[in-house]
XYZ file of C-alpha atoms in Angstrom:
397
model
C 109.559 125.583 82.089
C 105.931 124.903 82.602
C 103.591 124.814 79.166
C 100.049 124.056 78.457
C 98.592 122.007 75.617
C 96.920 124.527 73.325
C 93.458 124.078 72.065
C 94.743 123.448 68.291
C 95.019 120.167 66.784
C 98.090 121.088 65.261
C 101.669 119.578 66.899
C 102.535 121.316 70.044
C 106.526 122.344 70.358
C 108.289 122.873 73.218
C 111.606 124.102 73.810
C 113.072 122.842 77.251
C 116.742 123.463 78.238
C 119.270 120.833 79.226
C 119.443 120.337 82.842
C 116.886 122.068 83.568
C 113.238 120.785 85.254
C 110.745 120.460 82.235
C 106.999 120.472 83.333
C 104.108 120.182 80.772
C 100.559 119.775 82.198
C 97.859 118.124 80.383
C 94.671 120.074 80.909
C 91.477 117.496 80.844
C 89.249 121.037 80.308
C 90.907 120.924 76.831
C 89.773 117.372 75.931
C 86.626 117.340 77.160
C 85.699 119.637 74.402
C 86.453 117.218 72.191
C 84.029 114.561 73.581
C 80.223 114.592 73.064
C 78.679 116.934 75.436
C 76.998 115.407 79.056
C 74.052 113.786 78.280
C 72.160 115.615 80.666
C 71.799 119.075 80.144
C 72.290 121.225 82.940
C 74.829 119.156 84.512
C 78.306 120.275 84.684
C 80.644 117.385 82.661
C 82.582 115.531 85.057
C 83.563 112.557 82.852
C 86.673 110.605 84.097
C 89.599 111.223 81.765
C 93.001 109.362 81.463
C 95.864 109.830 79.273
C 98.522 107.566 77.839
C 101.980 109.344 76.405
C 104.506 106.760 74.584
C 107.362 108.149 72.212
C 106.315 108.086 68.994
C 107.161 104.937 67.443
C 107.664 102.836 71.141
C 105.840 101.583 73.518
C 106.941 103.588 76.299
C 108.130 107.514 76.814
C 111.773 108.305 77.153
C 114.151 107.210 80.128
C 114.177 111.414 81.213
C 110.450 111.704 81.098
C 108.228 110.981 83.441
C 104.221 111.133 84.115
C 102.237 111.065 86.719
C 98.359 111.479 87.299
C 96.703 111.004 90.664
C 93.349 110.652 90.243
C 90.557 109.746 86.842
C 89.483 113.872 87.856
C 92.900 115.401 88.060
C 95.514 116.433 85.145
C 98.129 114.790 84.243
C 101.880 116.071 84.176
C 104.746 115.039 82.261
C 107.930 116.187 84.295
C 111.757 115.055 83.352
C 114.903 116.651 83.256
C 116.867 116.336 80.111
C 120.808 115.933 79.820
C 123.114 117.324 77.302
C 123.057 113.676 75.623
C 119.746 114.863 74.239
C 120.423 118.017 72.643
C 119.727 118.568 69.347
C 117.499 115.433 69.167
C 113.707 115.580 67.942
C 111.314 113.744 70.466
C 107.910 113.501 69.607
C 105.474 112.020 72.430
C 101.891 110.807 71.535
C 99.134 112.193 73.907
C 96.132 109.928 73.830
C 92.827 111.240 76.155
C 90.397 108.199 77.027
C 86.776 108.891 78.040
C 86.216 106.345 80.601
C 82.328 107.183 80.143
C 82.015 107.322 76.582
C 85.413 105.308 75.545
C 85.975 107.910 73.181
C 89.754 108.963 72.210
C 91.586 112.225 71.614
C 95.313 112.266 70.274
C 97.793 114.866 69.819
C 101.294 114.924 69.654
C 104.062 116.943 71.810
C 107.150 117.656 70.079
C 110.065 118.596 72.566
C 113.234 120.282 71.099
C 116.219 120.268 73.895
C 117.986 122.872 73.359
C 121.665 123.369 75.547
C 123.139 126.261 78.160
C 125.686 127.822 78.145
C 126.443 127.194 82.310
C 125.018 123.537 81.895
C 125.493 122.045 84.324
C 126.101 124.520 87.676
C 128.596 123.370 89.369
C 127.304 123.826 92.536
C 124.126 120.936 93.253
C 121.880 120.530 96.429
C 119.159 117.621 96.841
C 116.562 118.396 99.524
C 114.315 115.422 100.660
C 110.793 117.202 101.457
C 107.944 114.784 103.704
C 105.062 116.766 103.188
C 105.131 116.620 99.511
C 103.365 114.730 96.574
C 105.557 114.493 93.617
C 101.996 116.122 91.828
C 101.991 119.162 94.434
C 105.320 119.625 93.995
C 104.915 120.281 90.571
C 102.967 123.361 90.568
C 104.377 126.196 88.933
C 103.262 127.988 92.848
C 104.665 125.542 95.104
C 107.980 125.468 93.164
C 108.640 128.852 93.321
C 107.951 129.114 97.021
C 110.415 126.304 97.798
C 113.288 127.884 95.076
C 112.419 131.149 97.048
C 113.070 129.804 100.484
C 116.595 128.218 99.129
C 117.479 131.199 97.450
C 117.352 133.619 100.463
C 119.508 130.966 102.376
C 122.242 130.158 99.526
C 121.917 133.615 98.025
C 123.370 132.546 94.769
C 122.891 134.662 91.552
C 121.747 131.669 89.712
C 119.844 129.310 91.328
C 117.657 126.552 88.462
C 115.167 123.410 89.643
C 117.631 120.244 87.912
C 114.849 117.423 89.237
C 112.050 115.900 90.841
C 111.630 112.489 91.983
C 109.215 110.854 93.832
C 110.283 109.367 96.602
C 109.004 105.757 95.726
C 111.018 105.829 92.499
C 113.839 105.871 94.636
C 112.298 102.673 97.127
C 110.321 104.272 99.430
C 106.994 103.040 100.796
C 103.469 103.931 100.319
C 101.823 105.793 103.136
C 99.477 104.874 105.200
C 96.369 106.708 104.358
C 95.971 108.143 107.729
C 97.047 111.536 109.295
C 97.381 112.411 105.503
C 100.777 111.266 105.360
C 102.339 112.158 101.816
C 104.555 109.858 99.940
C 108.102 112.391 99.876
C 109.951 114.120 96.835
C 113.523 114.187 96.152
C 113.999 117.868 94.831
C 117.520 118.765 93.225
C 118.554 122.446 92.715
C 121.836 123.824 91.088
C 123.562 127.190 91.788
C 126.787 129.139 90.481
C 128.053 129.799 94.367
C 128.991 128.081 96.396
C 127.173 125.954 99.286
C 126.357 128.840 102.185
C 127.210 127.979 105.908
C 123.418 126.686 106.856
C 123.616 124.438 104.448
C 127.251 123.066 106.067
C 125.731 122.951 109.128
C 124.727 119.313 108.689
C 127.922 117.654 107.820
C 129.044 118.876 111.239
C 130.077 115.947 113.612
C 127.238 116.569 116.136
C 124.196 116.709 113.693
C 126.309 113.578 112.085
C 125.853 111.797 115.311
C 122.115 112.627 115.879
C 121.577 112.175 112.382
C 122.664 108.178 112.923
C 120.804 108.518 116.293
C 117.769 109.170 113.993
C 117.175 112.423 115.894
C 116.563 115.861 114.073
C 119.733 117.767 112.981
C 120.244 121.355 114.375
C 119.950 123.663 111.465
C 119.979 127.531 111.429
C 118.166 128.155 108.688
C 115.602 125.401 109.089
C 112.640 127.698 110.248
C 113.136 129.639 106.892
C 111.383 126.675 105.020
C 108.969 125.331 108.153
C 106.536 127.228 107.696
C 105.436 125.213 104.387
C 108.258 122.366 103.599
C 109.388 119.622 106.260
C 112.794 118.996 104.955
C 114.548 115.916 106.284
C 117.884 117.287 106.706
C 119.802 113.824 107.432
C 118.862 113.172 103.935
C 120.422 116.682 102.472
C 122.776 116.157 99.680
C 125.637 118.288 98.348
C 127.815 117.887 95.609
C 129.842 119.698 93.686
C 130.502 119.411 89.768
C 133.582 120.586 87.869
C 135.111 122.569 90.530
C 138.846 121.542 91.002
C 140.173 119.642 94.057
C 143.504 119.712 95.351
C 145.715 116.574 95.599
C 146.434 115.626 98.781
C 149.931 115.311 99.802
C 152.022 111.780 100.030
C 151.457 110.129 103.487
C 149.405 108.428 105.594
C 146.327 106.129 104.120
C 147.408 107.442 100.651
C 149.309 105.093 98.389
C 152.526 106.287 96.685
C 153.453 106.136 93.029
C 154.863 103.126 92.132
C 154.112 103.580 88.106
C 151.707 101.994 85.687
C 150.209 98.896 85.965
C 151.496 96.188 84.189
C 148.604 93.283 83.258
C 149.889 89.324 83.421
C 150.467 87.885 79.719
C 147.746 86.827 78.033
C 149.573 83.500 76.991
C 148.853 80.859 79.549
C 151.769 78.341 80.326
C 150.744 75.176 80.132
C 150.107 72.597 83.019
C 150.429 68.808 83.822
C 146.921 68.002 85.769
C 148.670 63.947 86.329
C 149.585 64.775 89.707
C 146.386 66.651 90.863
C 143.916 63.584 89.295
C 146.339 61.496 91.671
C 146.060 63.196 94.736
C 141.939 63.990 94.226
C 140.895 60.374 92.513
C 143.540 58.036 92.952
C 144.555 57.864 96.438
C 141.136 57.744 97.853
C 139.821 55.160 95.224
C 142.596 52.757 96.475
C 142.003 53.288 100.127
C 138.500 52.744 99.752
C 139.480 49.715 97.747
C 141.641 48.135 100.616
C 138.936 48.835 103.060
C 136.647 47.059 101.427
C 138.753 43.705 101.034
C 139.199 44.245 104.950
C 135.762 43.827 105.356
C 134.697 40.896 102.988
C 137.193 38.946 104.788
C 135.915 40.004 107.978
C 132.278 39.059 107.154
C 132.458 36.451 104.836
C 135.593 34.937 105.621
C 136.174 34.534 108.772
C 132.090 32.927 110.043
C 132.547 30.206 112.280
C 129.229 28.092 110.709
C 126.626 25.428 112.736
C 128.997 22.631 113.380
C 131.473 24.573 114.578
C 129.025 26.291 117.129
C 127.193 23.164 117.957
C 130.651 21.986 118.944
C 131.410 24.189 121.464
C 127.826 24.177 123.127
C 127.399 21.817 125.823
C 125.535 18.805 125.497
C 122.875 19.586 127.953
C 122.117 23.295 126.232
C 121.509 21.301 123.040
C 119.364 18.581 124.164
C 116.787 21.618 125.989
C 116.909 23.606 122.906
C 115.395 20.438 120.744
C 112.979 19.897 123.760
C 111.802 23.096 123.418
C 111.638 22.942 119.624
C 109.717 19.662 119.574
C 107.073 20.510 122.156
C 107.083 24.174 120.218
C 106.245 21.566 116.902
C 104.113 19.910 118.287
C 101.322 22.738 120.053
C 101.629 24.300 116.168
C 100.486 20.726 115.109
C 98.064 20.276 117.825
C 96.696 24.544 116.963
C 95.995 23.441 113.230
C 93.364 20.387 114.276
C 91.658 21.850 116.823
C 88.332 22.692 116.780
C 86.361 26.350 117.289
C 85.998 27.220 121.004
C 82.588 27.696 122.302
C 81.448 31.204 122.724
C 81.548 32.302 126.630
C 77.656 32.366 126.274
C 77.129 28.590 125.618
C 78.948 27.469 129.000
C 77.337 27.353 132.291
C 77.500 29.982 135.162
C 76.306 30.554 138.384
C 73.284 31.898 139.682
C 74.155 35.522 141.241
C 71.735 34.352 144.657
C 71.255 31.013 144.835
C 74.741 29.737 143.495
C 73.567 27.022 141.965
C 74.454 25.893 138.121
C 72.393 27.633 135.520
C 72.190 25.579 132.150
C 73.804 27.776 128.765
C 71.552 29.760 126.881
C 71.553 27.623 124.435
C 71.369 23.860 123.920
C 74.425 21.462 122.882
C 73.307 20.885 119.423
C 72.666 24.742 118.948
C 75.240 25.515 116.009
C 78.085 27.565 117.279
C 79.768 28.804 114.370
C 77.506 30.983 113.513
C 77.076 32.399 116.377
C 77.262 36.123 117.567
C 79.585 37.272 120.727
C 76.892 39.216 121.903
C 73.647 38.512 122.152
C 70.569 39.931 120.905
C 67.191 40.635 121.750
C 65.652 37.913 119.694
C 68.030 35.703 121.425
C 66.158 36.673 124.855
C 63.284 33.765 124.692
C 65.650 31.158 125.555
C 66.576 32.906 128.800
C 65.851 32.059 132.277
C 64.103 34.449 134.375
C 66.197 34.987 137.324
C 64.165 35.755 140.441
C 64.840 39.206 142.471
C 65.746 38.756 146.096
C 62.766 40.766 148.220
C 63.391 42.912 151.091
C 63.221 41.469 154.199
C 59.821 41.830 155.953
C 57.654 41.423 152.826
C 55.782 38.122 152.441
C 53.311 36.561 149.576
């Protein structure tokens, strides 16, 4: 079912059936009439448009619907597929256009009546993973049919109805890369009254199975029937049927026989003495802990052997050499504490480097020490002696 907001401002109404793909496209053509013409005249109106659909009265549209709209140029499209649940139940969605030029706004309101089928649902459901798809492209009334044409000449069914469209991101896939232009994926779900034909079998066969976990490309029949426009991931097919009746399998291996109905424990719960589990878990390892712990006092402070017990059993001639050394250790502390400043390195006399003989300090003996630096100066250069250069041999004054 694919509709088209009409150019009233009245309420639109819509009458999708359960289980069945609902499409309604928002034409921005429509709303632009409704904002002040381009201010330049002559130029063709290309203001960017947005919409915004909530259910009336929420914040957000229904769990069923969905929207989607690529780009601030392109429409927007509300898509969703409806369950029986929400037959007979008035939903009214709120359409608001925004001008991103002018920041105008344009409401109207979409009321959607479900109405039910009498073969809701058919029985018979296929899900077809598609990889060259946007969700939006998929959408189009044109591209729809194609791809319900292509299934329909393999399944042949007499009935064959769109159920759903899903992005494949909705169900936790990645966004492309935009290179190669790589499309996102769509989840496509179709229902039929026949059974599944033998092409579409053809994948739950133990050989495409096997290449299918190899992540290699299933061999299917029918596969250059939709080629030619849809890349269908066939490891990713998915068939189920609804309501059709299954045989039991007989008693025997792997299935469990009938041994009645299950019988739940009482609810009443017996009561229980916890005395022996808080002995076991607290008790027992408190009083071992406990007995360890005396073990060890006694060990260290009990059982210390003290000075004049040790000074007993040293020998005489050990003791007297340990006070030796501790006197004469007493004694150079003593001595450290009244000794006075050392003289820098530079106050004491040295050599000459050619003559050897005894060159006076750089400074005299009542020259103040304290204070002075461990390196010398420049200034400090007028008190030095000039020390005369050895000539080379052959030169005389």
């Amino acid at each position: 079912v694919v509709t088209i907001l009409s150019k009233s401002h009245a309420d639109r109404n819509v009458y999708p059936s359960a289980g069945v793909l609902f499409v309604h496209v928002l034409e921005r053509e429509y709303f632009k009439g409704e904002f002040p013409p381009y201010p330049k005249p002559g130029d063709s109106s290309n203001d960017p448009i947005t919409f915004n659909t909530n259910l009336m009265g929420y914040p957000d549209r229904p769990g069923w619907l969905r929207y989607i709209q690529r780009t601030l140029h392109s429409d927007g499209v509300l898509y969703g597929s409806p369950t029986a649940e929400h037959v007979g139940k008035l939903t009214v969605i709120e359409i608001t256009a925004y001008n991103r030029r002018t920041f105008e706004t344009a409401r109207h309101n979409l009321v959607i009546n479900i109405i039910s089928t009498e073969d809701f649902p058919l029985p018979y459901q296929a899900e077809f993973f598609i990889k060259n798809m946007n969700v939006e492209e998929m959408l189009a009334s044109e591209v729809l049919g194609d791809f319900l044409g292509a299934v329909k000449n393999v399944w042949q069914p007499e009935r064959l109805n769109a159920i759903n469209i899903t992005s494949a991101l909705d169900r936790g896939g990645r966004v492309p890369l935009p290179i190669n232009d790589l499309k996102e994926g769509v989840y496509v779900k179709v229902g039929a009254d026949v059974p599944f034909s033998s092409c579409l079998r053809e994948v739950e066969t133990p050989q495409n199975q096997l290449r299918c976990s190899q992540e290699m490309e299933p061999v299917i029949s029918c596969d250059k029937k939709f080629r030619a426009q849809f890349n269908i991931d066939w490891c990713k097919i998915s068939l189920v049927s609804k309501g059709v009746s299954v045989t039991q399998p007989a008693p025997g291996p792997g299935v469990l026989p009938d041994i009645g109905e299950y019988q739940p424990p009482s609810e009443e719960l017996q009561s229980r003495d916890y005395f022996s589990d808080f002995v076991i878990t607290l008790a027992v390892p408190s009083a071992i802990a406990l007995v360890l712990f005396i073990i060890l006092g006694y060990a260290m402070c009990c059982r210390r052997e003290g000075v004049e017990k040790r000074n007993m059993q040293t020998p005489d001639i050990q003791l007297v050499h340990h006070s030796s050394i501790q006197k004469s250790t007493k004694e150079l502390r003593s001595m450290s504490k009244n000794r006075e400043i050392s003289w820098p390195l530079s106050t004491l006399p040295v050599f000459h480097p050619v003559s050897g003989e005894v060159v006076p300090p750089l400074h005299p003996e009542s020259y103040e020490t304290t204070s002075m630096p461990l390196m010398q100066t420049q200034t400090n250069l007028q008190n030095q002696m000039q020390i005369p250069r050895q000539q080379p041999a052959g030169i005389f004054k």
